[in-house]
XYZ file of N, CA and C in Angstrom:
648
model
N 7.666 -38.945 56.344
C 7.706 -40.253 55.917
C 8.557 -40.270 54.609
N 9.468 -41.210 54.456
C 10.441 -40.861 53.130
C 10.894 -42.321 52.630
N 10.587 -42.664 51.501
C 10.926 -43.638 50.809
C 12.709 -43.148 50.816
N 13.714 -44.048 50.728
C 15.203 -43.910 50.819
C 15.819 -44.600 49.830
N 16.463 -43.774 49.089
C 17.441 -44.561 47.871
C 19.012 -44.334 48.413
N 19.587 -45.653 48.274
C 20.959 -45.587 48.812
C 21.857 -45.972 47.557
N 22.163 -45.086 46.645
C 22.790 -45.407 45.276
C 24.286 -46.070 45.508
N 24.879 -45.741 46.794
C 26.139 -46.419 46.917
C 26.067 -47.967 47.409
N 24.906 -48.462 47.667
C 24.565 -49.588 47.920
C 23.680 -50.419 46.965
N 23.175 -49.706 45.818
C 22.199 -50.106 45.097
C 21.071 -50.504 45.683
N 20.252 -49.894 46.615
C 19.308 -50.449 47.444
C 18.339 -49.247 47.616
N 16.988 -49.614 47.809
C 15.820 -48.774 47.827
C 15.023 -49.361 49.048
N 14.676 -48.445 50.018
C 13.697 -48.826 50.806
C 12.326 -48.122 50.482
N 11.283 -48.941 50.351
C 9.994 -48.268 50.043
C 9.043 -48.226 51.192
N 8.782 -46.919 51.649
C 8.409 -46.747 52.920
C 6.686 -46.802 52.810
N 6.093 -47.672 53.393
C 4.517 -47.734 53.518
C 4.268 -47.172 54.896
N 3.142 -46.496 54.801
C 2.895 -45.996 56.393
C 2.296 -47.060 57.128
N 2.745 -46.723 58.620
C 2.393 -47.523 59.778
C 3.037 -48.910 59.543
N 4.179 -48.917 59.112
C 4.955 -50.112 59.129
C 6.493 -50.173 59.716
N 6.652 -49.278 60.688
C 7.812 -49.008 61.334
C 8.794 -48.009 60.196
N 8.194 -47.528 59.278
C 9.079 -47.068 58.460
C 9.811 -45.728 59.002
N 9.273 -44.937 59.972
C 10.032 -43.835 60.452
C 11.240 -44.164 61.312
N 11.284 -45.293 61.745
C 12.382 -45.670 62.603
C 13.291 -46.257 61.362
N 13.119 -46.691 60.210
C 13.868 -47.142 59.299
C 14.614 -46.286 58.636
N 13.707 -45.205 58.149
C 14.231 -44.038 57.268
C 15.215 -43.088 58.073
N 14.758 -43.092 59.431
C 15.682 -42.257 60.266
C 17.137 -43.284 60.551
N 17.294 -44.396 60.552
C 18.511 -45.100 60.461
C 19.055 -44.856 59.136
N 18.247 -44.984 58.213
C 18.919 -44.916 56.878
C 19.402 -43.532 56.375
N 18.944 -42.526 56.940
C 19.341 -41.021 56.996
C 20.962 -40.957 57.289
N 21.512 -41.834 58.183
C 22.940 -41.742 58.671
C 23.740 -42.284 57.664
N 23.239 -43.088 56.698
C 23.995 -43.795 55.484
C 24.570 -42.556 54.675
N 25.854 -42.666 54.374
C 26.466 -41.661 53.644
C 25.773 -41.782 52.236
N 25.609 -40.594 51.614
C 24.944 -40.766 50.123
C 23.294 -41.053 50.165
N 22.938 -41.296 51.131
C 21.328 -41.615 51.195
C 20.779 -40.625 50.678
N 19.648 -40.930 49.810
C 18.822 -39.917 49.124
C 17.142 -40.109 49.457
N 16.739 -39.383 50.492
C 15.312 -39.471 50.897
C 14.572 -38.849 49.691
N 13.170 -39.331 49.710
C 12.235 -39.157 48.973
C 10.984 -38.993 49.745
N 10.843 -37.902 50.334
C 9.461 -37.500 51.268
C 8.369 -37.228 50.353
N 7.198 -37.480 50.841
C 5.957 -37.158 50.194
C 5.989 -35.716 50.237
N 5.666 -34.813 49.119
C 5.828 -33.216 49.245
C 4.552 -32.825 48.302
N 3.720 -32.194 48.751
C 2.677 -31.412 48.143
C 1.633 -32.314 47.137
N 1.293 -33.577 47.738
C 0.539 -34.427 47.009
C -0.714 -33.966 46.905
N -1.249 -33.607 45.490
C -2.640 -33.157 45.174
C -3.414 -33.994 44.682
N -2.671 -35.424 44.132
C -3.707 -36.373 43.622
C -3.053 -37.534 44.310
N -4.038 -38.389 44.735
C -3.767 -39.464 45.578
C -2.959 -40.619 44.897
N -1.506 -40.954 45.409
C -0.956 -41.861 44.908
C -0.212 -42.956 45.833
N -0.195 -43.997 45.595
C 0.551 -45.035 46.771
C 2.202 -44.732 46.748
N 2.844 -45.474 47.607
C 3.996 -44.991 47.965
C 4.937 -45.387 46.471
N 4.717 -46.758 46.084
C 5.389 -47.117 44.829
C 5.248 -46.105 43.638
N 3.729 -45.674 43.308
C 3.581 -44.995 42.136
C 4.230 -43.299 42.498
N 4.221 -42.920 43.642
C 5.039 -41.746 43.713
C 6.480 -41.927 43.831
N 7.017 -42.942 44.197
C 8.422 -43.188 43.897
C 9.004 -43.348 42.418
N 8.069 -44.015 41.799
C 8.096 -44.253 40.324
C 8.138 -42.986 39.640
N 7.374 -41.947 40.138
C 7.276 -40.788 39.252
C 8.486 -39.895 39.611
N 9.198 -40.304 40.733
C 10.421 -39.313 40.730
C 11.762 -40.065 40.256
N 11.737 -41.539 40.391
C 12.968 -42.290 40.144
C 12.839 -43.240 38.832
N 11.511 -43.388 38.474
C 11.420 -44.150 37.444
C 10.835 -45.664 37.999
N 10.152 -46.468 37.022
C 9.494 -47.666 37.487
C 10.534 -48.888 37.526
N 11.788 -48.488 36.724
C 12.892 -49.518 36.665
C 13.479 -49.660 38.195
N 13.433 -48.519 39.019
C 14.308 -48.403 40.168
C 13.981 -49.750 41.192
N 12.853 -50.341 40.757
C 12.577 -51.372 41.785
C 13.161 -52.603 41.429
N 13.387 -52.756 40.158
C 13.845 -54.202 39.490
C 15.482 -53.841 39.486
N 16.020 -52.749 39.685
C 17.405 -52.507 39.322
C 18.031 -52.352 40.558
N 17.429 -52.593 41.811
C 18.046 -52.320 43.211
C 17.739 -53.272 44.102
N 18.185 -53.423 44.979
C 17.756 -54.169 46.232
C 16.719 -53.495 47.070
N 15.629 -53.689 46.395
C 14.332 -52.892 46.940
C 13.577 -53.621 47.870
N 13.275 -53.142 49.087
C 12.755 -53.467 50.189
C 11.519 -52.707 50.799
N 10.624 -53.459 51.284
C 9.575 -52.767 52.328
C 9.023 -53.600 53.303
N 8.479 -53.019 54.442
C 7.687 -53.707 55.423
C 6.290 -53.693 55.047
N 5.790 -55.172 55.589
C 4.309 -55.280 55.278
C 3.758 -55.667 56.786
N 2.430 -55.542 56.931
C 1.922 -55.770 58.206
C 0.691 -56.342 57.973
N 0.102 -57.223 58.982
C -1.172 -57.901 59.060
C -2.259 -56.888 58.622
N -3.029 -57.088 57.686
C -3.893 -55.905 57.541
C -4.918 -55.483 58.174
N -5.399 -56.405 59.208
C -6.139 -55.936 60.220
C -5.659 -55.278 61.283
N -4.478 -55.548 61.694
C -3.743 -54.846 62.627
C -3.498 -53.499 61.850
N -3.107 -53.496 60.665
C -2.576 -52.238 59.991
C -3.702 -51.067 59.818
N -5.042 -51.784 59.879
C -6.146 -50.833 59.542
C -6.549 -50.126 61.051
N -6.059 -50.935 62.224
C -6.487 -50.372 63.472
C -5.349 -49.208 63.688
N -4.235 -49.648 63.419
C -2.622 -48.611 63.611
C -3.346 -47.278 62.934
N -3.647 -47.326 61.600
C -3.679 -46.209 60.826
C -4.996 -45.457 61.314
N -5.999 -45.914 61.676
C -7.289 -45.418 62.470
C -6.611 -44.357 63.661
N -5.974 -45.103 64.549
C -5.242 -44.633 65.773
C -4.369 -43.386 65.130
N -3.548 -43.837 64.150
C -2.528 -42.511 63.866
C -3.390 -41.367 63.181
N -4.160 -41.372 62.501
C -4.852 -40.221 62.069
C -5.651 -39.436 63.058
N -6.496 -40.402 63.870
C -7.318 -39.739 64.742
C -6.725 -39.324 66.104
N -5.748 -39.744 66.438
C -4.903 -39.041 67.467
C -4.279 -37.738 67.208
N -4.212 -37.341 65.739
C -3.462 -36.101 65.393
C -4.694 -35.049 65.715
N -4.217 -34.256 66.733
C -5.202 -33.006 67.243
C -5.390 -31.997 66.144
N -4.748 -31.889 64.998
C -4.853 -31.003 64.088
C -5.838 -31.580 63.041
N -5.834 -32.894 62.952
C -7.000 -33.459 61.973
C -8.450 -33.501 62.705
N -8.061 -34.090 63.751
C -9.525 -34.493 64.571
C -9.351 -33.741 65.981
N -9.479 -32.390 66.077
C -9.328 -31.771 67.426
C -10.245 -32.231 68.389
N -11.537 -32.435 68.071
C -12.434 -32.810 69.037
C -13.361 -34.222 68.670
N -14.144 -34.093 67.536
C -15.076 -35.247 67.408
C -14.254 -36.257 66.503
N -13.882 -37.336 67.226
C -13.180 -38.361 66.649
C -13.768 -39.573 66.264
N -13.956 -40.041 65.010
C -14.998 -41.242 64.842
C -14.429 -42.346 65.321
N -15.214 -43.171 65.883
C -14.674 -44.583 66.591
C -14.262 -45.501 65.287
N -13.553 -46.880 65.535
C -12.955 -47.396 64.429
C -14.236 -47.983 63.497
N -15.403 -48.311 63.918
C -16.295 -48.811 62.980
C -16.864 -47.870 62.201
N -17.068 -46.589 62.973
C -17.680 -45.228 62.070
C -16.646 -45.046 61.125
N -15.270 -45.009 61.412
C -14.119 -44.747 60.437
C -14.039 -45.488 59.293
N -14.481 -46.695 59.510
C -14.156 -47.929 58.386
C -15.571 -48.025 57.731
N -16.690 -47.665 58.169
C -17.743 -47.542 57.414
C -17.931 -46.571 56.656
N -16.949 -45.486 56.525
C -17.235 -44.666 55.535
C -17.265 -43.000 56.206
N -17.732 -42.762 57.426
C -17.942 -41.757 58.023
C -16.718 -40.990 58.674
N -15.581 -40.990 57.882
C -14.338 -40.629 58.670
C -14.157 -39.229 58.381
N -14.965 -38.323 57.561
C -14.765 -36.984 57.476
C -15.308 -36.197 58.558
N -16.320 -36.868 59.356
C -17.068 -36.262 60.392
C -15.719 -35.999 61.679
N -15.617 -34.552 61.924
C -14.663 -34.162 63.019
C -13.729 -33.780 62.274
N -13.336 -34.019 60.887
C -11.971 -33.737 60.018
C -11.865 -32.316 60.007
N -10.737 -31.720 60.350
C -10.903 -30.175 60.593
C -9.845 -29.740 59.825
N -8.468 -29.914 60.080
C -7.357 -29.244 59.409
C -6.363 -30.413 58.839
N -5.421 -29.874 57.864
C -4.466 -30.656 57.415
C -3.095 -30.606 58.229
N -3.072 -31.842 58.941
C -1.509 -31.870 59.869
C -0.280 -31.809 59.263
N -0.234 -31.768 57.999
C 1.150 -31.553 57.158
C 0.842 -31.007 56.050
N 0.686 -29.799 55.722
C 0.435 -29.203 54.484
C 1.621 -29.520 53.455
N 2.952 -29.454 53.913
C 3.945 -29.670 53.144
C 3.851 -31.022 52.280
N 3.076 -31.950 52.973
C 3.168 -33.335 52.347
C 1.758 -33.353 51.539
N 0.585 -33.155 52.135
C -0.690 -33.336 51.439
C -1.527 -32.111 51.389
N -2.176 -31.908 50.120
C -2.842 -30.799 49.881
C -4.051 -30.356 50.742
N -4.596 -31.532 51.135
C -5.823 -31.481 51.976
C -5.842 -32.335 53.120
N -6.763 -32.187 54.272
C -6.702 -33.157 55.139
C -7.139 -34.590 54.809
N -8.116 -34.470 53.934
C -8.729 -35.861 53.286
C -7.726 -36.634 52.725
N -6.678 -36.096 51.970
C -5.473 -36.803 51.363
C -4.591 -37.289 52.577
N -4.506 -36.675 53.459
C -3.741 -37.119 54.779
C -4.558 -38.425 55.247
N -5.576 -38.643 55.414
C -6.309 -39.707 55.993
C -6.236 -40.876 54.980
N -6.900 -40.338 53.701
C -6.902 -41.641 52.750
C -5.371 -41.872 52.483
N -4.319 -41.367 52.542
C -2.961 -42.039 52.214
C -2.688 -43.147 53.359
N -3.047 -42.762 54.560
C -2.532 -43.546 55.602
C -3.247 -44.555 55.836
N -4.653 -44.407 55.500
C -5.691 -45.420 55.666
C -6.579 -46.272 54.634
N -6.777 -45.529 53.571
C -7.609 -46.036 52.529
C -6.792 -46.584 51.218
N -5.695 -46.176 51.192
C -4.893 -46.549 50.101
C -4.157 -47.934 50.933
N -4.608 -49.168 50.390
C -4.058 -50.547 51.108
C -2.676 -50.654 50.765
N -2.012 -51.464 51.499
C -0.455 -51.891 51.424
C -0.269 -52.603 50.101
N -1.195 -53.106 49.530
C -1.039 -53.653 48.352
C -1.033 -52.636 47.142
N -1.962 -51.607 47.273
C -1.879 -50.648 46.443
C -0.550 -49.602 46.486
N -0.037 -49.412 47.731
C 1.239 -48.902 48.002
C 2.530 -49.627 47.336
N 2.061 -50.701 47.148
C 3.234 -51.576 46.457
C 2.946 -51.843 44.820
N 2.033 -51.156 44.424
C 1.815 -51.373 42.932
C 2.165 -49.806 42.376
N 2.513 -50.020 41.063
C 2.838 -48.701 40.064
C 1.598 -48.339 39.704
N 0.710 -49.179 39.547
C -0.671 -48.833 38.882
C -1.195 -49.975 38.019
N -2.661 -49.941 37.892
C -3.266 -50.999 37.227
C -2.754 -52.476 37.759
N -2.482 -52.548 39.165
C -2.332 -53.834 39.923
C -0.947 -54.301 39.801
N -0.109 -53.543 39.120
C 1.276 -54.246 38.781
C 2.328 -54.031 39.864
N 2.298 -55.050 40.660
C 3.241 -55.071 41.965
C 4.650 -54.926 41.726
N 5.433 -54.225 42.521
C 6.737 -53.916 42.002
C 7.354 -54.918 42.411
N 8.731 -55.270 41.881
C 9.371 -56.429 41.957
C 10.486 -56.328 43.331
N 9.674 -56.380 44.419
C 10.628 -56.073 45.607
C 11.561 -57.202 45.815
N 12.650 -56.828 46.212
C 13.649 -58.034 46.327
C 13.581 -58.757 47.923
N 12.826 -57.995 48.652
C 12.587 -58.549 50.056
C 11.504 -57.950 50.608
N 10.592 -58.584 51.330
C 9.240 -57.915 52.028
C 9.605 -58.593 53.440
N 9.897 -57.352 54.252
C 9.994 -57.682 55.842
C 8.497 -57.709 56.417
N 8.394 -58.825 57.127
C 7.142 -58.577 57.878
C 7.355 -57.878 59.185
N 6.351 -57.066 59.394
C 5.993 -56.355 60.633
C 6.307 -57.123 61.763
N 5.525 -58.147 61.746
C 5.452 -59.191 62.897
C 6.737 -59.812 63.109
N 7.679 -59.790 62.336
C 9.150 -60.273 62.569
C 10.239 -59.464 62.133
N 10.000 -58.227 62.598
C 10.961 -57.070 62.154
C 12.407 -57.210 62.205
N 12.703 -57.743 63.475
C 14.044 -57.875 63.567
C 14.624 -58.979 62.648
N 13.978 -60.154 62.646
C 14.408 -61.167 61.751
C 14.530 -60.593 60.257
N 13.444 -59.848 59.645
C 13.414 -59.408 58.335
C 14.491 -58.421 58.177
N 14.761 -57.582 59.273
C 15.664 -56.509 58.893
C 17.152 -57.161 59.017
N 17.338 -58.056 59.550
C 18.756 -58.774 59.645
C 18.928 -59.106 58.304
N 18.124 -59.778 57.318
C 18.287 -59.937 56.088
C 18.829 -58.634 55.135
N 18.022 -57.723 55.472
C 18.534 -56.217 54.808
C 19.861 -56.010 55.305
N 20.197 -55.974 56.636
C 21.724 -55.571 56.988
C 22.471 -56.465 56.463
N 22.264 -57.619 56.189
C 23.449 -58.605 55.630
C 23.435 -58.223 54.186
N 22.617 -57.794 53.651
C 22.645 -57.124 52.037
C 23.317 -56.029 52.025
N 23.097 -55.138 52.871
C 23.766 -53.881 52.869
C 25.308 -53.827 53.350
N 25.217 -54.865 54.120
C 26.639 -54.958 54.919
C 26.906 -54.112 55.951
N 26.077 -53.623 56.617
C 26.198 -53.037 57.980
C 24.993 -53.069 58.587
N 25.056 -52.807 60.084
C 24.032 -52.875 60.967
C 23.330 -51.590 61.063
N 22.022 -51.390 61.297
C 21.214 -50.208 61.389
C 20.713 -50.300 62.803
N 20.900 -49.082 63.413
C 20.186 -48.830 65.030
C 19.025 -48.130 64.743
N 17.982 -49.027 64.748
C 16.728 -48.571 64.581
C 16.201 -47.749 65.888
N 15.698 -46.718 65.796
C 15.453 -45.836 66.945
C 14.087 -46.003 67.463
N 13.201 -46.961 66.751
C 11.747 -47.245 67.177
C 11.119 -45.905 67.312
N 11.184 -44.977 66.443
C 10.469 -43.549 66.615
C 9.088 -43.936 66.142
N 7.878 -43.167 66.835
C 6.405 -43.280 66.382
C 6.006 -44.565 66.712
N 6.765 -45.189 67.533
C 6.453 -46.656 67.965
C 4.945 -46.545 69.138
N 4.189 -47.183 68.918
C 2.837 -47.116 69.615
C 2.820 -48.337 70.408
N 2.392 -48.272 71.477
C 2.149 -49.447 72.366
C 1.271 -50.639 71.613
N 1.666 -51.867 71.853
C 1.011 -53.037 71.362
C -0.534 -52.823 71.629
N -1.481 -53.188 70.779
C -2.660 -52.905 70.967
C -3.545 -53.991 70.723
N -4.623 -54.675 71.618
C -5.253 -55.742 71.052
C -6.342 -55.635 70.097
N -5.770 -55.294 68.883
C -6.321 -54.972 67.721
C -7.620 -55.691 67.367
N -7.651 -56.911 67.605
C -8.657 -57.744 67.264
C -10.050 -57.449 67.876
N -9.741 -56.758 69.071
C -11.001 -56.434 70.026
C -11.934 -55.301 69.218
N -11.358 -54.746 68.298
C -11.997 -53.621 67.290
C -12.949 -54.201 66.431
N -12.755 -55.330 66.022
C -13.641 -56.079 64.958
C -14.979 -56.684 65.344
N -15.789 -56.275 64.552
C -17.022 -57.049 64.351
C -16.932 -58.132 63.396
N -17.753 -59.177 62.982
C -17.278 -59.905 61.916
C -17.725 -59.189 60.357
N -18.487 -58.332 60.271
C -18.679 -57.310 59.228
C -17.335 -56.673 58.754
N -16.626 -55.839 59.969
C -15.550 -55.199 59.722
C -14.432 -56.197 59.367
N -14.297 -57.460 60.055
C -13.432 -58.156 59.667
C -13.458 -58.500 58.173
N -14.690 -58.968 57.714
C -14.852 -59.400 56.288
C -14.488 -58.097 55.341
N -14.814 -56.947 55.968
C -14.507 -55.888 54.932
C -13.185 -55.597 54.789
N -12.373 -55.697 55.777
C -10.897 -55.707 55.519
C -10.305 -56.958 54.958
N -10.712 -57.717 55.043
C -10.288 -59.103 54.264
C -10.638 -58.866 52.666
N -11.728 -58.391 52.266
C -12.140 -58.166 50.869
C -11.150 -56.979 50.417
N -11.147 -56.051 51.099
C -10.208 -54.648 50.516
C -8.548 -55.299 50.431
N -8.195 -56.250 51.188
C -6.812 -56.751 51.214
C -6.546 -58.063 50.772
N -7.596 -58.481 49.981
C -7.514 -59.782 49.323
C -6.132 -60.168 48.613
N -5.644 -59.387 47.698
C -4.324 -59.748 47.159
C -3.128 -59.721 48.041
N -3.060 -58.958 49.136
C -2.156 -58.962 50.223
C -2.238 -60.259 50.974
N -3.362 -60.585 51.082
C -3.633 -61.704 52.138
C -3.225 -63.100 51.381
N -3.658 -62.911 50.188
C -3.098 -64.222 49.354
C -1.770 -64.383 49.108
N -0.955 -63.264 48.721
C 0.111 -63.170 48.553
C 1.213 -63.428 49.590
N 0.849 -63.211 50.825
C 1.591 -63.225 51.936
C 0.984 -64.003 53.142
N -0.029 -64.611 53.019
C -0.722 -65.420 53.907
C -1.333 -65.156 54.963
N -1.740 -63.805 55.329
C -2.165 -63.223 56.504
C -3.376 -63.919 56.943
N -3.537 -64.042 58.229
C -4.922 -64.505 58.908
C -5.138 -63.481 60.050
N -6.412 -63.383 59.932
C -7.063 -62.642 61.210
C -6.680 -63.200 62.615
N -6.388 -64.454 62.756
C -6.128 -65.168 64.218
C -4.357 -65.305 64.093
N -3.675 -65.093 63.203
C -2.390 -65.540 63.367
C -1.641 -64.270 64.447
N -0.881 -64.859 65.054
C -0.138 -64.244 66.263
C 1.305 -63.614 65.805
N 1.854 -63.926 64.722
C 3.067 -63.580 64.282
C 3.460 -63.548 62.759
């Protein structure tokens, strides 16, 4: 996973986990002059924006056409859980179900670090993908939201990326890598889990108007 800076186009893609970022960074890697900033050796948990700001400076978001993809937080939570528990290095045998995972018992069955180049421990791998909220990934610290030029909604990815392509001045052939099959994510929720995700993601929900019952 890699945030990508395009200095020749004065643009920056901020990569949040489980938001089609792998496909976008793969496409952006073909752009001449692209500078990927992959997570490397993280020992202290940081969201994507804080990690990026530590390398490129906080002004990078205000000084470029910066964009990111955001996703319905209830859908995002299920996708994150599936991503980490399907990794057989992290959870080789005893995989927590969604409710157990969300209620805090996610270390049960967690064995190995699936990507030691990126994260110093398996716990950091899980926490970065699932327990740093999208809002926290979009903040540089103390709740300061980065000044994104454009927020693409995962639910309307093609429409949102068309805006990005017009700004960049060229089309991107998204390969849809790491794409999972659509899942009936609402089926995983009890009322209490639904409220838990709502509370954890309240700033994102207020800012972007997400609802549990919305279809796009």
